[in-house]
Tab-separated table of C-alpha atoms in Angstrom:
chain	number	residue	atom	x	y	z
T	53	MET	CA	29.394	-21.593	-17.584
T	54	THR	CA	32.114	-21.259	-14.952
T	55	ASP	CA	31.438	-21.796	-11.255
T	56	HIS	CA	31.718	-18.027	-10.754
T	57	ASP	CA	29.210	-17.356	-13.521
T	58	ALA	CA	26.850	-19.970	-12.096
T	59	ALA	CA	27.036	-18.423	-8.630
T	60	SER	CA	26.428	-14.934	-10.062
T	61	GLU	CA	23.416	-16.179	-12.008
T	62	ALA	CA	22.020	-17.932	-8.930
T	63	GLN	CA	22.368	-14.715	-6.951
T	64	ARG	CA	20.704	-12.749	-9.744
T	65	GLN	CA	17.833	-15.235	-9.867
T	66	ARG	CA	17.293	-14.914	-6.113
T	67	ALA	CA	17.103	-11.144	-6.576
T	68	VAL	CA	14.487	-11.597	-9.319
T	69	ASP	CA	12.480	-13.944	-7.100
T	70	SER	CA	12.568	-11.420	-4.261
T	71	LEU	CA	10.759	-8.876	-6.446
T	72	GLY	CA	7.641	-11.007	-6.276
T	73	LEU	CA	6.646	-10.089	-9.825
T	74	ALA	CA	4.480	-12.402	-11.880
T	75	PRO	CA	4.091	-12.638	-15.677
T	76	GLY	CA	0.856	-11.129	-16.898
T	77	GLY	CA	0.528	-8.590	-14.101
T	78	ARG	CA	-0.196	-4.956	-14.982
T	79	HIS	CA	2.408	-2.339	-14.101
T	80	PRO	CA	0.908	1.032	-15.073
T	81	ARG	CA	3.837	3.052	-13.678
T	82	LEU	CA	6.288	1.181	-15.883
T	83	ASP	CA	3.893	1.530	-18.815
T	84	ARG	CA	4.088	5.315	-18.498
T	85	ILE	CA	7.860	5.167	-18.799
T	86	THR	CA	7.936	2.835	-21.785
T	87	ARG	CA	5.299	4.946	-23.575
T	88	LEU	CA	7.388	8.044	-22.907
T	89	ALA	CA	10.500	6.303	-24.215
T	90	ARG	CA	8.813	5.652	-27.551
T	91	LEU	CA	7.871	9.301	-27.873
T	92	ALA	CA	11.092	10.819	-26.562
T	93	LEU	CA	13.381	8.666	-28.722
T	94	SER	CA	11.076	8.280	-31.753
T	95	VAL	CA	11.229	4.488	-31.690
T	96	PRO	CA	8.383	2.073	-32.388
T	97	MET	CA	9.122	-0.312	-29.498
T	98	ALA	CA	10.111	-0.121	-25.834
T	99	GLY	CA	9.910	-2.436	-22.864
T	100	VAL	CA	11.109	-3.733	-19.535
T	101	THR	CA	12.338	-7.322	-19.625
T	102	VAL	CA	12.759	-9.750	-16.732
T	103	LEU	CA	15.031	-12.749	-17.313
T	104	GLU	CA	13.838	-15.623	-15.170
T	105	HIS	CA	15.832	-18.820	-15.478
T	106	ASP	CA	15.733	-19.693	-19.199
T	107	ARG	CA	12.871	-17.433	-20.262
T	108	ALA	CA	12.183	-13.727	-20.681
T	109	TRP	CA	8.928	-11.957	-19.904
T	110	PHE	CA	7.813	-8.347	-19.956
T	111	PRO	CA	6.227	-6.413	-17.054
T	112	SER	CA	5.817	-3.551	-19.540
T	113	VAL	CA	5.971	-3.554	-23.318
T	114	GLN	CA	4.982	-1.094	-26.048
T	115	GLY	CA	4.733	-1.723	-29.789
T	116	MET	CA	5.663	-5.403	-29.776
T	117	PRO	CA	4.243	-8.729	-28.555
T	118	GLY	CA	4.442	-9.207	-24.810
T	119	ASP	CA	4.399	-12.998	-24.700
T	120	PRO	CA	7.161	-14.768	-22.740
T	121	MET	CA	9.966	-16.101	-24.907
T	122	PRO	CA	13.232	-18.041	-24.584
T	123	ARG	CA	15.869	-15.954	-22.895
T	124	ARG	CA	18.490	-16.858	-25.475
T	125	ASP	CA	16.348	-15.253	-28.199
T	126	THR	CA	16.518	-11.767	-26.656
T	127	PHE	CA	18.909	-8.850	-26.982
T	128	CYS	CA	18.405	-8.334	-23.253
T	129	ASP	CA	20.289	-11.542	-22.455
T	130	ALA	CA	23.417	-9.776	-23.719
T	131	ALA	CA	22.615	-6.496	-21.953
T	132	MET	CA	21.875	-8.088	-18.573
T	133	GLY	CA	24.561	-7.383	-16.005
T	134	GLN	CA	26.538	-4.866	-18.019
T	135	ASP	CA	27.500	-1.618	-16.343
T	136	GLU	CA	27.058	0.417	-19.509
T	137	THR	CA	24.172	0.785	-21.922
T	138	LEU	CA	24.348	-1.785	-24.704
T	139	VAL	CA	24.130	-0.013	-28.062
T	140	VAL	CA	23.362	-2.131	-31.155
T	141	ARG	CA	23.219	0.153	-34.186
T	142	ASP	CA	22.596	-2.589	-36.759
T	143	ALA	CA	21.999	-6.081	-35.418
T	144	ALA	CA	22.169	-7.659	-38.868
T	145	LEU	CA	25.871	-6.800	-39.068
T	146	LEU	CA	26.827	-8.385	-35.734
T	147	PRO	CA	27.248	-12.191	-35.553
T	148	ARG	CA	26.142	-12.201	-31.913
T	149	PHE	CA	22.682	-10.918	-32.864
T	150	ALA	CA	22.232	-11.597	-36.578
T	151	ASP	CA	20.657	-15.040	-36.034
T	152	LEU	CA	18.142	-13.964	-33.406
T	153	PRO	CA	14.497	-14.548	-34.403
T	154	ALA	CA	13.805	-10.903	-33.600
T	155	VAL	CA	16.264	-9.926	-36.336
T	156	ASN	CA	15.438	-12.598	-38.922
T	157	GLU	CA	11.683	-12.790	-38.438
T	158	GLU	CA	10.670	-9.423	-36.994
T	159	GLY	CA	13.272	-7.253	-38.695
T	160	ILE	CA	14.728	-5.647	-35.548
T	161	ARG	CA	17.947	-3.802	-36.343
T	162	PHE	CA	18.479	-1.212	-33.593
T	163	TYR	CA	18.587	-1.867	-29.832
T	164	LEU	CA	19.429	0.144	-26.713
T	165	GLY	CA	19.368	-1.785	-23.438
T	166	ARG	CA	20.397	-1.053	-19.879
T	167	THR	CA	20.430	-3.255	-16.769
T	168	LEU	CA	18.011	-2.431	-13.952
T	169	ARG	CA	19.311	-3.332	-10.498
T	170	ASP	CA	17.791	-3.848	-7.060
T	171	PRO	CA	18.989	-1.813	-4.024
T	172	HIS	CA	21.778	-4.338	-3.450
T	173	GLY	CA	23.112	-3.912	-6.982
T	174	SER	CA	21.888	-7.255	-8.305
T	175	PRO	CA	20.690	-7.150	-11.938
T	176	VAL	CA	16.974	-7.975	-12.092
T	177	ALA	CA	15.676	-6.630	-15.420
T	178	THR	CA	16.518	-4.537	-18.465
T	179	PHE	CA	15.061	-1.391	-19.967
T	180	CYS	CA	15.228	-1.215	-23.755
T	181	VAL	CA	14.066	0.511	-26.918
T	182	LEU	CA	14.105	-1.047	-30.405
T	183	ASP	CA	13.661	-0.081	-34.035
T	184	THR	CA	13.304	-1.912	-37.332
T	185	ARG	CA	15.875	0.287	-39.021
T	186	PRO	CA	19.567	0.831	-38.260
T	187	ARG	CA	20.218	3.960	-36.253
T	188	GLU	CA	22.963	6.046	-34.779
T	189	VAL	CA	22.582	7.362	-31.250
T	190	ASP	CA	23.979	10.698	-30.097
T	191	ASP	CA	24.879	11.843	-26.585
T	192	ASP	CA	21.542	13.597	-26.068
T	193	ASP	CA	19.562	10.483	-27.003
T	194	LEU	CA	21.725	8.358	-24.747
T	195	GLU	CA	21.240	10.735	-21.816
T	196	VAL	CA	17.449	10.686	-22.261
T	197	PHE	CA	17.461	6.905	-22.478
T	198	GLU	CA	19.569	6.478	-19.349
T	199	ASP	CA	17.401	8.920	-17.395
T	200	LEU	CA	14.320	6.908	-18.353
T	201	ALA	CA	16.095	3.668	-17.420
T	202	ALA	CA	16.961	5.077	-13.986
T	203	TRP	CA	13.314	6.052	-13.528
T	204	ALA	CA	12.178	2.571	-14.538
T	205	GLU	CA	14.640	1.048	-12.080
T	206	ARG	CA	13.237	3.105	-9.201
T	207	GLU	CA	9.654	2.291	-10.140
T	208	LEU	CA	10.345	-1.432	-10.533
T	209	VAL	CA	11.883	-1.703	-7.082
T	210	SER	CA	9.593	0.730	-5.259
T	211	SER	CA	6.410	-0.726	-6.726
T	212	THR	CA	7.538	-4.176	-5.603
T	213	GLU	CA	8.363	-2.938	-2.111
T	214	MET	CA	5.010	-1.147	-1.908
T	215	SER	CA	3.176	-4.233	-3.112
T	216	GLN	CA	4.844	-6.371	-0.472
T	217	ALA	CA	4.246	-3.759	2.230
T	218	ARG	CA	0.599	-3.451	1.178
T	219	HIS	CA	0.224	-7.232	1.430
T	220	VAL	CA	1.805	-7.281	4.898
T	221	GLN	CA	-0.327	-4.373	6.105
T	222	ALA	CA	-3.517	-5.937	4.763
T	223	SER	CA	-2.645	-9.244	6.440
T	224	LEU	CA	-2.490	-7.457	9.820
T	225	LEU	CA	-6.066	-6.177	9.537
T	226	PRO	CA	-8.931	-8.371	10.759
T	227	SER	CA	-9.881	-10.700	7.940
T	228	ALA	CA	-13.610	-11.022	8.697
T	229	PRO	CA	-16.407	-9.482	10.745
T	230	LEU	CA	-16.603	-10.598	14.364
T	231	ARG	CA	-19.696	-11.411	16.406
T	232	THR	CA	-19.826	-11.707	20.187
T	233	GLY	CA	-22.955	-11.795	22.311
T	234	ALA	CA	-25.413	-9.199	20.997
T	235	TRP	CA	-22.778	-7.310	19.032
T	236	GLN	CA	-21.033	-7.536	15.690
T	237	VAL	CA	-18.062	-5.521	14.452
T	238	ALA	CA	-16.317	-5.029	11.102
T	239	GLY	CA	-14.144	-2.414	9.416
T	240	VAL	CA	-12.726	-1.118	6.140
T	241	CYS	CA	-9.476	0.627	5.260
T	242	HIS	CA	-8.821	2.529	2.017
T	243	PRO	CA	-5.241	3.889	1.932
T	244	ALA	CA	-4.649	7.064	-0.083
T	245	LEU	CA	-1.384	5.496	-1.280
T	246	ALA	CA	-0.433	1.862	-1.716
T	247	VAL	CA	0.314	1.739	1.990
T	248	GLY	CA	-1.243	3.992	4.617
T	249	GLY	CA	-0.802	5.154	8.189
T	250	ASP	CA	-4.298	4.169	9.323
T	251	PHE	CA	-4.909	0.875	11.066
T	252	PHE	CA	-7.768	-0.807	12.848
T	253	ASP	CA	-8.084	-3.914	14.940
T	254	TYR	CA	-10.681	-5.812	16.939
T	255	SER	CA	-10.758	-8.971	19.039
T	256	VAL	CA	-12.588	-10.555	21.984
T	257	THR	CA	-11.155	-11.512	25.374
T	258	ASP	CA	-13.409	-12.988	28.072
T	259	ASP	CA	-16.606	-11.489	26.600
T	260	VAL	CA	-14.982	-8.055	26.171
T	261	LEU	CA	-14.820	-6.652	22.640
T	262	HIS	CA	-11.623	-4.668	22.027
T	263	LEU	CA	-11.554	-2.141	19.191
T	264	SER	CA	-8.694	0.118	18.083
T	265	LEU	CA	-8.521	2.691	15.304
T	266	GLY	CA	-5.320	4.674	14.876
T	267	ASP	CA	-4.027	7.242	12.430
T	268	VAL	CA	-0.279	7.836	12.232
T	269	MET	CA	0.686	11.272	10.961
T	270	GLY	CA	1.870	10.827	7.373
T	271	LYS	CA	1.307	8.168	4.742
T	272	GLY	CA	3.331	5.410	3.145
T	273	THR	CA	5.609	2.683	4.479
T	274	GLY	CA	7.023	4.576	7.481
T	275	ALA	CA	3.585	5.399	8.853
T	276	ALA	CA	2.442	1.825	8.249
T	277	LEU	CA	5.371	0.424	10.247
T	278	ILE	CA	4.547	2.621	13.232
T	279	GLY	CA	0.890	1.645	12.931
T	280	ALA	CA	1.783	-2.052	12.942
T	281	GLY	CA	3.871	-1.584	16.079
T	282	ALA	CA	1.045	0.304	17.805
T	283	ARG	CA	-1.456	-2.416	16.914
T	284	THR	CA	0.763	-5.093	18.443
T	285	ALA	CA	1.371	-3.040	21.600
T	286	LEU	CA	-2.344	-2.404	22.078
T	287	ARG	CA	-3.191	-6.073	21.618
T	288	SER	CA	-0.761	-6.962	24.392
T	289	THR	CA	-3.003	-5.089	26.857
T	290	ASP	CA	-6.240	-6.923	25.992
T	291	ALA	CA	-6.090	-9.378	28.894
T	292	ALA	CA	-5.512	-6.597	31.412
T	293	VAL	CA	-8.369	-4.520	29.988
T	294	ALA	CA	-10.723	-7.514	30.055
T	295	ALA	CA	-9.757	-8.044	33.706
T	296	GLY	CA	-10.908	-4.512	34.470
T	297	VAL	CA	-7.729	-2.431	34.308
T	298	ASP	CA	-8.532	1.187	33.450
T	299	LEU	CA	-8.259	1.763	29.700
T	300	GLY	CA	-6.506	5.079	30.277
T	301	VAL	CA	-3.753	3.286	32.184
T	302	THR	CA	-3.136	0.756	29.420
T	303	VAL	CA	-3.110	3.412	26.677
T	304	THR	CA	-0.625	5.426	28.733
T	305	GLN	CA	1.630	2.369	28.978
T	306	VAL	CA	1.435	1.830	25.224
T	307	ALA	CA	2.195	5.499	24.565
T	308	GLN	CA	5.323	5.322	26.707
T	309	GLY	CA	6.500	2.270	24.798
T	310	LEU	CA	5.950	3.952	21.404
T	311	LEU	CA	7.377	7.338	22.380
T	312	ALA	CA	10.937	6.718	21.158
T	313	ASP	CA	9.751	5.494	17.739
T	314	LEU	CA	7.327	8.383	17.329
T	315	GLU	CA	9.962	10.944	18.315
T	316	SER	CA	12.513	9.376	15.963
T	317	ALA	CA	10.014	9.525	13.093
T	318	GLU	CA	8.889	13.036	14.125
T	319	SER	CA	5.350	11.709	14.071
T	320	PHE	CA	2.377	11.229	16.363
T	321	LEU	CA	-0.565	8.856	16.582
T	322	THR	CA	-4.233	9.692	17.067
T	323	LEU	CA	-6.098	6.781	18.586
T	324	PHE	CA	-9.608	5.777	19.571
T	325	GLU	CA	-9.534	2.726	21.830
T	326	VAL	CA	-12.686	0.867	22.913
T	327	ALA	CA	-13.555	-1.925	25.327
T	328	LEU	CA	-17.185	-3.080	25.144
T	329	ASP	CA	-18.585	-5.564	27.665
T	330	ALA	CA	-20.694	-7.765	25.407
T	331	GLY	CA	-22.840	-8.917	28.336
T	332	THR	CA	-23.732	-5.593	29.921
T	333	GLY	CA	-23.277	-3.149	27.036
T	334	LEU	CA	-20.853	-1.023	29.085
T	335	LEU	CA	-18.630	0.894	26.661
T	336	ARG	CA	-15.281	2.195	27.892
T	337	TYR	CA	-13.208	4.322	25.578
T	338	VAL	CA	-10.129	6.526	25.311
T	339	ASP	CA	-9.955	9.324	22.759
T	340	ALA	CA	-6.339	10.291	22.066
T	341	GLY	CA	-6.700	13.280	19.770
T	342	SER	CA	-9.217	11.599	17.470
T	343	GLY	CA	-12.659	13.027	18.212
T	344	LEU	CA	-14.114	10.987	15.367
T	345	ALA	CA	-16.567	8.553	16.881
T	346	LEU	CA	-20.361	8.574	16.729
T	347	LEU	CA	-22.860	6.744	18.873
T	348	VAL	CA	-26.177	6.509	17.013
T	349	ARG	CA	-28.949	5.533	19.398
T	350	GLY	CA	-31.853	3.323	18.484
T	351	ASP	CA	-34.158	6.341	18.304
T	352	GLY	CA	-31.851	8.055	15.770
T	353	THR	CA	-30.178	10.414	18.246
T	354	ILE	CA	-26.558	11.101	17.270
T	355	GLU	CA	-24.000	11.469	20.050
T	356	ARG	CA	-20.383	12.434	19.486
T	357	LEU	CA	-17.854	10.532	21.595
T	358	ASP	CA	-14.661	12.433	22.212
T	359	GLY	CA	-12.243	13.554	24.882
T	360	ARG	CA	-9.669	16.214	25.561
T	361	ASP	CA	-6.540	14.050	25.560
T	362	ARG	CA	-3.703	14.613	23.094
T	363	PRO	CA	-2.407	12.150	20.482
T	364	LEU	CA	0.337	9.707	21.435
T	365	GLY	CA	3.839	11.070	20.934
T	366	VAL	CA	3.187	14.770	21.601
T	367	LEU	CA	4.394	15.101	25.211
T	368	ALA	CA	6.508	12.559	27.062
T	369	ASP	CA	4.595	12.820	30.361
T	370	ASP	CA	1.055	12.738	28.913
T	371	HIS	CA	-1.574	10.400	30.310
T	372	TRP	CA	-4.997	9.374	29.021
T	373	THR	CA	-8.473	9.167	30.538
T	374	GLU	CA	-11.114	6.460	30.323
T	375	HIS	CA	-14.732	7.479	29.556
T	376	GLU	CA	-17.902	5.383	29.794
T	377	ARG	CA	-21.233	5.026	28.027
T	378	ASP	CA	-23.997	2.433	28.206
T	379	LEU	CA	-25.023	0.873	24.892
T	380	GLY	CA	-28.468	-0.553	24.230
T	381	PRO	CA	-29.189	-3.415	21.811
T	382	ALA	CA	-30.363	-1.006	19.084
T	383	ASP	CA	-27.401	1.377	19.337
T	384	ARG	CA	-24.659	1.672	16.737
T	385	LEU	CA	-21.063	2.871	17.040
T	386	LEU	CA	-18.877	4.180	14.231
T	387	VAL	CA	-15.202	5.092	14.680
T	388	PHE	CA	-13.301	6.490	11.695
T	389	SER	CA	-10.225	8.402	10.566
T	390	ASP	CA	-10.190	12.012	9.384
T	391	GLY	CA	-9.824	11.033	5.724
T	392	LEU	CA	-13.593	10.548	5.705
T	393	LEU	CA	-14.117	14.205	6.619
T	394	ASP	CA	-12.677	15.274	3.263
T	395	LEU	CA	-15.649	13.612	1.569
T	396	VAL	CA	-18.524	15.292	3.425
T	397	PRO	CA	-20.024	18.591	2.175
T	398	ASP	CA	-19.533	20.580	5.385
T	399	GLN	CA	-16.749	19.591	7.752
T	400	ALA	CA	-18.055	22.014	10.388
T	401	SER	CA	-21.059	19.702	10.954
T	402	TRP	CA	-19.613	16.421	9.737
T	403	TRP	CA	-21.491	14.323	12.317
T	404	GLU	CA	-24.826	15.011	10.645
T	405	PRO	CA	-24.249	13.339	7.224
T	406	ILE	CA	-22.079	10.598	8.701
T	407	GLY	CA	-24.589	9.966	11.493
T	408	GLU	CA	-27.399	9.781	8.931
T	409	LEU	CA	-25.342	7.291	6.928
T	410	VAL	CA	-24.974	5.071	10.009
T	411	ALA	CA	-28.614	5.433	11.048
T	412	GLY	CA	-29.898	4.770	7.540
T	413	ALA	CA	-27.889	1.621	6.883
T	414	ALA	CA	-29.905	-1.583	6.801
T	415	ASP	CA	-27.129	-3.492	8.543
T	416	LEU	CA	-23.449	-3.448	9.405
T	417	SER	CA	-22.236	-4.512	5.968
T	418	GLY	CA	-24.488	-1.906	4.352
T	419	CYS	CA	-22.966	0.812	6.523
T	420	LEU	CA	-19.415	-0.096	5.539
T	421	ALA	CA	-20.415	-0.500	1.887
T	422	ALA	CA	-21.810	3.048	1.923
T	423	ILE	CA	-18.514	4.326	3.339
T	424	THR	CA	-16.600	2.442	0.641
T	425	ARG	CA	-18.768	3.966	-2.098
T	426	LEU	CA	-18.154	7.399	-0.605
T	427	ALA	CA	-14.401	6.734	-0.502
T	428	HIS	CA	-14.402	5.704	-4.167
T	429	SER	CA	-16.568	8.614	-5.294
T	430	GLN	CA	-13.631	11.037	-5.097
T	431	THR	CA	-9.857	10.941	-5.172
T	432	PRO	CA	-8.890	10.404	-1.506
T	433	LEU	CA	-6.583	13.012	0.006
T	434	ASP	CA	-5.901	10.883	3.071
T	435	ASP	CA	-6.386	7.328	4.270
T	436	ILE	CA	-10.024	6.443	4.963
T	437	THR	CA	-10.645	3.890	7.698
T	438	ALA	CA	-13.833	3.065	9.602
T	439	VAL	CA	-14.951	0.448	12.117
T	440	ALA	CA	-18.602	-0.074	13.044
T	441	VAL	CA	-20.236	-1.938	15.931
T	442	PHE	CA	-23.900	-2.914	15.534
T	443	GLY	CA	-26.258	-4.931	17.662
T	444	ALA	CA	-26.369	-8.442	16.217
T	445	GLY	CA	-30.161	-8.366	15.978
T	446	GLN	CA	-30.192	-5.408	13.533
T	447	ASP	CA	-29.396	-7.272	10.313
T	448	SER	CA	-32.897	-6.646	8.957
T	449	GLY	CA	-32.715	-2.894	9.565
T	450	ARG	CA	-34.501	-0.613	11.989
């Protein structure tokens, strides 16, 4: 191998590593494409092959074993890096392939393979179909194959990007319930796609519990990036809020900082922001276009918490208003995104079934588990996120 070839291979291997794929993982989107390739081209075998150092493994395979194998024993080693589709009409007649175990032991004679590249053009995998009999390939077959290969390339890269984005987004959410004074808080987030626009956060500063739940218009990676920026901006105000600065003032400051990004993305952000004094039970909140918060009193009374302020990013000179409530030790608070409304029978009186769910839960974890079951009971049309605050003495129920 020349120095140039070695450098090219090292670059290709870095590109493979950046995909973050692992042998043995399921890739249902790629499986759809390889199944379709078998049907469309009337071949018994199809697959996607990743060449990693000196071995080959298969994120998707149809009609043949999917165990990792030596790279040198594959047709795909020859196809990797080529700009054109590699067409092998009869492998037994070509010295380059005639001694491969796949030819001698498994009887493979026909192979079509095309390189799959990452967004930078680096070859990372191959898409291929195989047959045990020699075959000719016409222009129509070749066009179908190359269309399927292009689809597989997009899915391979996008699924990897989504997986990484999902991991990053999940890592930004609180990892465990939090308890402070007489109160405990926890949340759940169920994106409609791999990555969603909802986010939630909670933390404690000087005996003040901070809680945020936001919903960025739209779904997917772009909405998630804006949500991550909003979360960070809101966290930066925690010390000021704990010191007594009006919550409406801090939300207004955050909105001004996010305005350029929201305008550029042609998006907006609904937000419910809470500061709860764990010692006194004083709840301060800002409702920025959300209107989806319930206070369930110890006697079962359901109170909607909302305001008249607009979402962040609608008008440049908007400002937001702080509201107050007093919470008792038996009261419960639930803040959630509008994806949950799609799952209740009557959206015109949504607070009744959701309030009953909160009131009827034995404890905080039971409340969130009930929301999760509801989210999984139907195909979600939007992200479903909820954060609950319960008195710490309510673990045994009411």
